CSV table of C-alpha atoms in Angstrom, one decimal:
chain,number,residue,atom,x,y,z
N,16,UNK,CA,0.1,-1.1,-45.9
N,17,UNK,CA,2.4,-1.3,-43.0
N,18,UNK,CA,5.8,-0.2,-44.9
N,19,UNK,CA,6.2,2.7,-42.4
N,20,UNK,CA,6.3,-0.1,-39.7
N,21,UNK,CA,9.4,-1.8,-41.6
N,22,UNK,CA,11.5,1.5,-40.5
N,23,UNK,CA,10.2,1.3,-36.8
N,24,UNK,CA,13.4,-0.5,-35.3
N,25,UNK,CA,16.1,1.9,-37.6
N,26,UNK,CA,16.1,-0.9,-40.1
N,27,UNK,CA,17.5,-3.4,-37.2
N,28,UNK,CA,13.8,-5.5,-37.8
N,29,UNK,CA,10.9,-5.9,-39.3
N,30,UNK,CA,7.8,-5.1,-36.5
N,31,UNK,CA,5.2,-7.8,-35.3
N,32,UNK,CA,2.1,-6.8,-35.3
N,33,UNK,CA,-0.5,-9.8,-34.5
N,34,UNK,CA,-11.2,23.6,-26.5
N,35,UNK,CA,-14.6,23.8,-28.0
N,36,UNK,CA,-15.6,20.9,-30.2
N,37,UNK,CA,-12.9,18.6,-28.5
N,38,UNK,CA,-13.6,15.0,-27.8
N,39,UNK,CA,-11.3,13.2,-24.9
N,40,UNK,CA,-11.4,9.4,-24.1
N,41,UNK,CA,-9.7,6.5,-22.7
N,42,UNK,CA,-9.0,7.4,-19.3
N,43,UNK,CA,-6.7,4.8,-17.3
N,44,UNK,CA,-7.7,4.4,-13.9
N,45,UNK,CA,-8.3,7.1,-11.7
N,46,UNK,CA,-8.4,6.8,-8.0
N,47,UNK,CA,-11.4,5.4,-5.7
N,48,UNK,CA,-14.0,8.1,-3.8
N,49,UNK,CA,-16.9,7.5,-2.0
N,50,UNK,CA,-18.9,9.6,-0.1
N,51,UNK,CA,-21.8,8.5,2.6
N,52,UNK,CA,-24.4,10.4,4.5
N,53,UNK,CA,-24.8,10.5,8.5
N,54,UNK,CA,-27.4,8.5,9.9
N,55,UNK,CA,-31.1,10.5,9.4
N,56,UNK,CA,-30.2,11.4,6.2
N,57,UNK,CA,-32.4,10.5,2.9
N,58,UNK,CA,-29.6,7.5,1.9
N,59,UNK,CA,-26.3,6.1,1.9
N,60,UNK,CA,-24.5,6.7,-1.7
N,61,UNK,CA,-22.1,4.0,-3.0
N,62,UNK,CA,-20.7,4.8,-6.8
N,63,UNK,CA,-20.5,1.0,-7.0
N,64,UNK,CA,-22.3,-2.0,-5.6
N,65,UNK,CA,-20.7,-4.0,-2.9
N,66,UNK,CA,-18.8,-6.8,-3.5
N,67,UNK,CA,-18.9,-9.8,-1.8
N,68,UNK,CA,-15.6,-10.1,1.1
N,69,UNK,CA,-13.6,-13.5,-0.1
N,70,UNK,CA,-12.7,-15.5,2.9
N,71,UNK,CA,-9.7,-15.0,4.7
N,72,UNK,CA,-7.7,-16.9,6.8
N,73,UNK,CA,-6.6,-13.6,8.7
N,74,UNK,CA,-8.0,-10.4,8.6
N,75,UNK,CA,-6.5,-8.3,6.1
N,76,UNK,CA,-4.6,-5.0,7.7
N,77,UNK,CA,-4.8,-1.9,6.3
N,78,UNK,CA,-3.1,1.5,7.6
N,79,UNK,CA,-3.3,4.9,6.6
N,80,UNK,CA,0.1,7.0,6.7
N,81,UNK,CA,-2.0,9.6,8.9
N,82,UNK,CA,-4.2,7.2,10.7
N,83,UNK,CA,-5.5,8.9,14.3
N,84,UNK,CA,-8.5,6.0,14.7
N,85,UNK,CA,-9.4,2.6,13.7
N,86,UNK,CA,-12.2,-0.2,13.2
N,87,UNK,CA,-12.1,-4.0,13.3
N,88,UNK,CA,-14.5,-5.8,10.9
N,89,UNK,CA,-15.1,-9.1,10.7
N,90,UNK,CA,-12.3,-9.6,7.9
N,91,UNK,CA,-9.9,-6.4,8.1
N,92,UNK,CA,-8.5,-4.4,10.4
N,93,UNK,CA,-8.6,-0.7,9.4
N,94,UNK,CA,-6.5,2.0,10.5
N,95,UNK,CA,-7.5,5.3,9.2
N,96,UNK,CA,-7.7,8.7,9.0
N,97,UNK,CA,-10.1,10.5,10.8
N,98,UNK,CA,-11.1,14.5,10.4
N,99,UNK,CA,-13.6,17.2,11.7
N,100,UNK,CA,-15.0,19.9,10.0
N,101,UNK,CA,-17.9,21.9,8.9
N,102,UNK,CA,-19.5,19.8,7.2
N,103,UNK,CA,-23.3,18.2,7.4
N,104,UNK,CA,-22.5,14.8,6.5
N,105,UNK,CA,-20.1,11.9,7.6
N,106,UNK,CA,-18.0,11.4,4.4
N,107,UNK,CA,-15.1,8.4,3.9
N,108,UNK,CA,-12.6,8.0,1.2
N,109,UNK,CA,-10.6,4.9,0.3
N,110,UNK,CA,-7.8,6.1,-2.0
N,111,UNK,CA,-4.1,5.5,-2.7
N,112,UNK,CA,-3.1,5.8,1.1
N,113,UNK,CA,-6.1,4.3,2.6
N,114,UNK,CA,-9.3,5.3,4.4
N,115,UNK,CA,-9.8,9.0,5.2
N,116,UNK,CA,-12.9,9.4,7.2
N,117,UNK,CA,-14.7,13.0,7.8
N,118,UNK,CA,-17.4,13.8,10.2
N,119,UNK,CA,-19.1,17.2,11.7
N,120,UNK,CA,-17.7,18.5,14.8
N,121,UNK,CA,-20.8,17.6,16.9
N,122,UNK,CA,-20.4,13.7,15.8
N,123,UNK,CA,-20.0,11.3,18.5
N,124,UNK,CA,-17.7,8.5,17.5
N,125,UNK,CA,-20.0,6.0,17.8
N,126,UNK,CA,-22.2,7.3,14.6
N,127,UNK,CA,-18.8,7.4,12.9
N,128,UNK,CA,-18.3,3.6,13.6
N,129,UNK,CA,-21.9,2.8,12.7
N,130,UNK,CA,-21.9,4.5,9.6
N,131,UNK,CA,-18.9,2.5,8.5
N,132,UNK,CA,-20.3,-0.7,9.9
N,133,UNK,CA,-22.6,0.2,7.7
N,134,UNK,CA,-20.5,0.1,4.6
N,135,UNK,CA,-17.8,-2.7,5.8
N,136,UNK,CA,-17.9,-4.8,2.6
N,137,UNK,CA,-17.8,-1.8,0.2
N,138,UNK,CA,-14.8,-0.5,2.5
N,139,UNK,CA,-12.9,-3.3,2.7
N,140,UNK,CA,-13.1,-4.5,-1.0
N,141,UNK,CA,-12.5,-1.4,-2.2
N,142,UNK,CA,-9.3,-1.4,0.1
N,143,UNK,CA,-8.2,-4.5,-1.3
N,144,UNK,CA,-8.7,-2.9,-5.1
N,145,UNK,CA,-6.9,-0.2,-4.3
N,146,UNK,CA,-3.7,-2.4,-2.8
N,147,UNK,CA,-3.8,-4.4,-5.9
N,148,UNK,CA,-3.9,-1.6,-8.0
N,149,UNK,CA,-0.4,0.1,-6.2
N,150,UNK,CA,1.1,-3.5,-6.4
N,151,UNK,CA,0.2,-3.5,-10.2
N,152,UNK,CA,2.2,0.1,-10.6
N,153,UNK,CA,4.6,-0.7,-8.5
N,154,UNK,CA,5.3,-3.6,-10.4
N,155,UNK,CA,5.3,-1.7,-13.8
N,156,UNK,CA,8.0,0.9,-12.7
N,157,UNK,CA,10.6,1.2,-15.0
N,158,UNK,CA,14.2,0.6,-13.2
N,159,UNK,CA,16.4,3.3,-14.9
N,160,UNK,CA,19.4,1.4,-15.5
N,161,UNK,CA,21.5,-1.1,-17.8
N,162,UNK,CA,19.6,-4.3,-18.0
N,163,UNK,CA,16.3,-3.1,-16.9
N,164,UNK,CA,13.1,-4.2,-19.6
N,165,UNK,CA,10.4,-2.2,-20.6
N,166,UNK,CA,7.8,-3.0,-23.4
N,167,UNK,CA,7.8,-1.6,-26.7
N,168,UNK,CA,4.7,-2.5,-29.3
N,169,UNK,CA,4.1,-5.0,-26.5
N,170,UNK,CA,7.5,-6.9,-27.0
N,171,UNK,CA,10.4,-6.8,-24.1
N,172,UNK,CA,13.2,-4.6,-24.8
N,173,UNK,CA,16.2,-4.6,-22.3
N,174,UNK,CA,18.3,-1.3,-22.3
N,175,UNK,CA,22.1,-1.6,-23.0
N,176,UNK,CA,24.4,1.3,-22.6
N,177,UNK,CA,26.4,1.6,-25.4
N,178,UNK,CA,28.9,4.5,-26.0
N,179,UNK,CA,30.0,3.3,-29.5
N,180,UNK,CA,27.0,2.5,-30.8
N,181,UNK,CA,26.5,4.0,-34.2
N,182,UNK,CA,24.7,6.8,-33.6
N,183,UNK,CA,26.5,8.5,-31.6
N,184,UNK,CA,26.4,10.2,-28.0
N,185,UNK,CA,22.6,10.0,-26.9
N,186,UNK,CA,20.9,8.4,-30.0
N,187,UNK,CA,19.8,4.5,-29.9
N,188,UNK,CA,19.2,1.8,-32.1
N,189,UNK,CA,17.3,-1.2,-31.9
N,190,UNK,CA,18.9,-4.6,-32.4
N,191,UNK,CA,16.3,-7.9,-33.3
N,192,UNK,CA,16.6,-10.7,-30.5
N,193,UNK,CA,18.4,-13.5,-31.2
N,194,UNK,CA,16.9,-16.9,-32.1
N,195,UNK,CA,16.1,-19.5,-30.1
N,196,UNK,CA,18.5,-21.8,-29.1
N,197,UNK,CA,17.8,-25.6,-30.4
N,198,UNK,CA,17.3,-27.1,-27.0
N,199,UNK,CA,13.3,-27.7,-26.1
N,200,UNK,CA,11.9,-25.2,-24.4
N,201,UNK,CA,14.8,-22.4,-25.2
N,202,UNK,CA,13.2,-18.9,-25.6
N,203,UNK,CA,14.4,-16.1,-27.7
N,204,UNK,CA,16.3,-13.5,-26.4
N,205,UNK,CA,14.6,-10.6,-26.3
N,206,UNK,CA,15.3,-6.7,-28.5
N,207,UNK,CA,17.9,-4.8,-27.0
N,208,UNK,CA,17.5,-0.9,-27.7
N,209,UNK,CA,21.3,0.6,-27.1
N,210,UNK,CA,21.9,3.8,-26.5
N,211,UNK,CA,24.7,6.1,-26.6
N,212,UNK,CA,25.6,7.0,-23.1
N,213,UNK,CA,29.0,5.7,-21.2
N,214,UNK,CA,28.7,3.7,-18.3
N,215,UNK,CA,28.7,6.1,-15.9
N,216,UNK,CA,25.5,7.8,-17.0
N,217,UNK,CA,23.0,8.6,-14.4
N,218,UNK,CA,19.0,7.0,-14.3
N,219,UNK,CA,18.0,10.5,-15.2
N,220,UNK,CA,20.2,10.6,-18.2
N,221,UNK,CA,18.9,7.4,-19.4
N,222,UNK,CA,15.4,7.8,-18.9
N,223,UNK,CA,15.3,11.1,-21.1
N,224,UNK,CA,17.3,9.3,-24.0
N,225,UNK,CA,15.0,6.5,-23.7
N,226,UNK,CA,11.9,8.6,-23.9
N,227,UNK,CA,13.3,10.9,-26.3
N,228,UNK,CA,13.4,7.2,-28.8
N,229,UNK,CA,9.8,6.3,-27.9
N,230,UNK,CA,8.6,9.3,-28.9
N,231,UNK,CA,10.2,9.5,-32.0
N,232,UNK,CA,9.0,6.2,-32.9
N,233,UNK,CA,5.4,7.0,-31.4
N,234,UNK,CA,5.2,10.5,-33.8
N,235,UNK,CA,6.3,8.3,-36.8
N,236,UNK,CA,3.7,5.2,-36.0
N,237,UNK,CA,0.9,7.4,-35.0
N,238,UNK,CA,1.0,9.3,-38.7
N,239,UNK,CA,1.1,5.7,-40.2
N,240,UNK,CA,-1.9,4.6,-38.7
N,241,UNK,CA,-3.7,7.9,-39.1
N,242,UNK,CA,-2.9,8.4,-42.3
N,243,UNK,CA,-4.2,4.5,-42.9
N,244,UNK,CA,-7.7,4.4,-41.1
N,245,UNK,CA,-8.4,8.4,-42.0
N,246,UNK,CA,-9.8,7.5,-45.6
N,247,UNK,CA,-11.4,4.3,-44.3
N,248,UNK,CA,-13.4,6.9,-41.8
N,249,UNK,CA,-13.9,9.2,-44.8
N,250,UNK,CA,-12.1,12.3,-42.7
N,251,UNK,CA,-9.0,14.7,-43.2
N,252,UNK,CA,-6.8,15.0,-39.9
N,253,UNK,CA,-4.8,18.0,-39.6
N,254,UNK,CA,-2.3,18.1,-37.1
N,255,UNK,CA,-0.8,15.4,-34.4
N,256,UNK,CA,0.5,16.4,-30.9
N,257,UNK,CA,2.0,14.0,-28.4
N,258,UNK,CA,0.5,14.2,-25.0
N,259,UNK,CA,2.4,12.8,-21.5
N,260,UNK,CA,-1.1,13.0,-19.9
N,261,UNK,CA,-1.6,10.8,-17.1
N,262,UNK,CA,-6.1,11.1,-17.5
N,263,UNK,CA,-6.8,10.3,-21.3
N,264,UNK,CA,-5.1,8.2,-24.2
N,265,UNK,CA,-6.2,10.3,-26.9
N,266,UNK,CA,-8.3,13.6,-27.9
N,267,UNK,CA,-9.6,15.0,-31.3
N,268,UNK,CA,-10.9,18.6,-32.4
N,269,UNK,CA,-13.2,19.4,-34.7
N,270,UNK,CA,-10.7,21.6,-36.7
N,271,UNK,CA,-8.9,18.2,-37.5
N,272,UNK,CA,-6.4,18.4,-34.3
N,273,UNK,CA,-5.3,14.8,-33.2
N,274,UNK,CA,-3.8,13.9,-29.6
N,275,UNK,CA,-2.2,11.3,-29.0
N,276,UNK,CA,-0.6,9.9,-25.3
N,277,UNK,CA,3.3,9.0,-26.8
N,278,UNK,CA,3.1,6.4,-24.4
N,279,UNK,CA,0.6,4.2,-26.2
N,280,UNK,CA,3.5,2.9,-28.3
N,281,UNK,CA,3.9,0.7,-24.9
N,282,UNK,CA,1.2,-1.4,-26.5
N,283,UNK,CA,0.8,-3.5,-29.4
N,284,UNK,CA,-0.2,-2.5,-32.6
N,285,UNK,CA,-3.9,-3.8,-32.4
N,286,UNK,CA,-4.4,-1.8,-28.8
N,287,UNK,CA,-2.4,1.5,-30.7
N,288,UNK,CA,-5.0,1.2,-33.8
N,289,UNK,CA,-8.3,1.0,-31.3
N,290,UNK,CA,-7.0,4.2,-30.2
N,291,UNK,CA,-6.3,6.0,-33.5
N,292,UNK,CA,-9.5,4.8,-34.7
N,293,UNK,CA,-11.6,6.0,-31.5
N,294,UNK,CA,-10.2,9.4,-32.3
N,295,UNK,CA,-10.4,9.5,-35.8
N,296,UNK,CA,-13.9,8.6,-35.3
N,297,UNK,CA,-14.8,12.0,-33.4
N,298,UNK,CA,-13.8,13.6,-36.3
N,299,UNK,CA,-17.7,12.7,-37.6
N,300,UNK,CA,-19.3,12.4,-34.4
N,301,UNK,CA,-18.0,14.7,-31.2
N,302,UNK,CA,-19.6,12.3,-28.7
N,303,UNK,CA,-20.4,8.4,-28.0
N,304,UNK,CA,-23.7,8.2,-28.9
N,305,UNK,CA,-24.7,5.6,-31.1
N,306,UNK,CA,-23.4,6.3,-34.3
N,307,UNK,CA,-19.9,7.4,-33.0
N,308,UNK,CA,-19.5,3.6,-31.9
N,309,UNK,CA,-21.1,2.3,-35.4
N,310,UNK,CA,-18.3,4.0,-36.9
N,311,UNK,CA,-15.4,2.5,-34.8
N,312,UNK,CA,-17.3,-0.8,-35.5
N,313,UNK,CA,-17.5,-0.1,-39.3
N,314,UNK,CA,-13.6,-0.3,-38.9
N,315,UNK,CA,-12.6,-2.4,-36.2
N,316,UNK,CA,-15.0,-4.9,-35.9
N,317,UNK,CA,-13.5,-6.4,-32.7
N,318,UNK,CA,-12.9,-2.8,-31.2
N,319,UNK,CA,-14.8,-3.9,-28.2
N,320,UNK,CA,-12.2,-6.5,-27.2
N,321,UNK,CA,-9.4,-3.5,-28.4
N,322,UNK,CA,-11.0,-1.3,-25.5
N,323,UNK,CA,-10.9,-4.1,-23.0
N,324,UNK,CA,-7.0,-4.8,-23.7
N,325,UNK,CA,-6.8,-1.5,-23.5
N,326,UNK,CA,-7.6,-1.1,-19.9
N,327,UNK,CA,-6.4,-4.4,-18.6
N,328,UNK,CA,-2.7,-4.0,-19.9
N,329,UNK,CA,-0.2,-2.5,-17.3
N,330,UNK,CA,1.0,0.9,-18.0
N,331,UNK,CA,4.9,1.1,-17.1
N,332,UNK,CA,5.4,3.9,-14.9
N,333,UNK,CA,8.0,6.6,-15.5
């Protein structure tokens, strides 16, 4: 069933695997918006209930690049930045750089500050998300040199440069890791994908090569896999295209058109087959309603669990 998967690594090793009518899904995350109303209007509007602050032994400090005013909660200081406009409402932000706070013209500053008294815990907390999130991508950046790691099918593989490797200027080859050693405790080492650039190669050099061998190897998987779940589904696909989108994993048309994000090959197998299957799957439903998800479930019993894994798992950044 998996003899495509035996090719994957250029014979080096066997893989471990533990428009109209257009369906699009699996976003990752998408940045954090919020939008309030002035005091004397019908509500306040949060897209999410508050969460409780933790405790902190100091408040937390947070700064906008372009901060112009700030606020002291109980637990965070805020720096942020503050705009007038025309506009009806007092509207805040809290996104990648911060707070961003905008008010009418005629809005004395000390509605502003009540207003986001108001919505301290939502403020702060979603602050705090949106830290953790930038140390999460930060930490999943890919270093574009010799010796640097990034995941493929969910195993490590460090990048060696490797003029005389067989295939020549700018291909690459996989090699398996070496076993462990016999000592307690001893790890294996982990794939090495080298690649045929000198030395002296520049990041940019490297990280097209590099992405140039992913996608290769995502093209070949993704046809495995669709061509494996499409009769268990009951449909024909037509056509695969590889999409670099940074808002959806996958996409399907009704004409039989499949897209696939080549950077799913990232991921292990399981996560990669959720995905195919999800798309597949809009090939007999071209929505989520009920029986789109009966047949995901029909296949991949534990899709549910795929899906989570799917949106928990750090995407490396390029």
């Amino acid at each position: 069933m998996l003899q495509m998967l035996l090719d994957l690594f250029d014979d080096a090793r066997r893989v471990r695997a533990p428009q109209a009518g257009a369906a699009e899904d699996s976003k990752p995350e998408t940045p954090l918006a919020q939008v309030v109303r002035a005091p004397g209007a019908p509500q306040i509007v949060a897209s999410a209930p508050p969460v409780a602050l933790a405790d902190a032994v100091a408040p937390a400090q947070f700064a906008h690049p372009r901060a112009n005013q700030s606020i002291r909660f109980a637990h965070a200081q805020v720096a942020y930045e503050f705009r007038r406009g025309q506009r009806r409402t007092i509207g805040f932000q809290v996104g990648a750089d911060g707070l961003t706070v905008s008010a009418p013209r005629w809005t004395p500053m000390a509605e502003v500050e009540a207003v986001l008294r108001a919505k301290e815990r939502w403020i702060v907390t979603k602050l705090s998300e949106a830290r953790e999130r930038h140390a999460r991508l930060e930490s999943a950046r890919i270093e574009w040199r010799e010796g640097a790691q990034l995941p493929f099918l969910g195993e490590p593989v460090v990048l060696v440069l490797d003029p005389r490797q067989r295939h020549g200027r700018g291909g690459a080859v996989l090699v398996p890791s070496e076993p462990a050693g016999e000592g307690a405790g001893v790890a294996p080492s982990p794939m090495a994908l080298h690649i045929g650039l000198p030395q002296a190669a520049t990041a940019q050099q490297l990280r097209d090569t590099v992405q140039a061998w992913l996608m290769r190897q995502a093209r070949r998987l993704f046809t495995e896999r669709l061509d494996h779940f499409a009769p268990q589904l009951g449909v024909q696909w037509k056509k695969l295209s590889l999409s670099s989108a940074d808002t959806r994993w996958g996409s399907a048309s009704a004409d039989g058109s499949i897209r696939l994000n080549w950077r799913l090959i990232h991921f292990r197998l399981p996560v990669i087959d959720y995905v195919v299957v999800h798309e597949l799957a809009h090939l007999r439903e071209m929505n989520h309603s009920p029986r789109f998800w009966q047949h995901v479930e029909d296949v991949l019993p534990d899709y549910a669990d795929r899906r989570e894994q799917l949106k928990g798992e750090p995407v490396p950044r390029w």
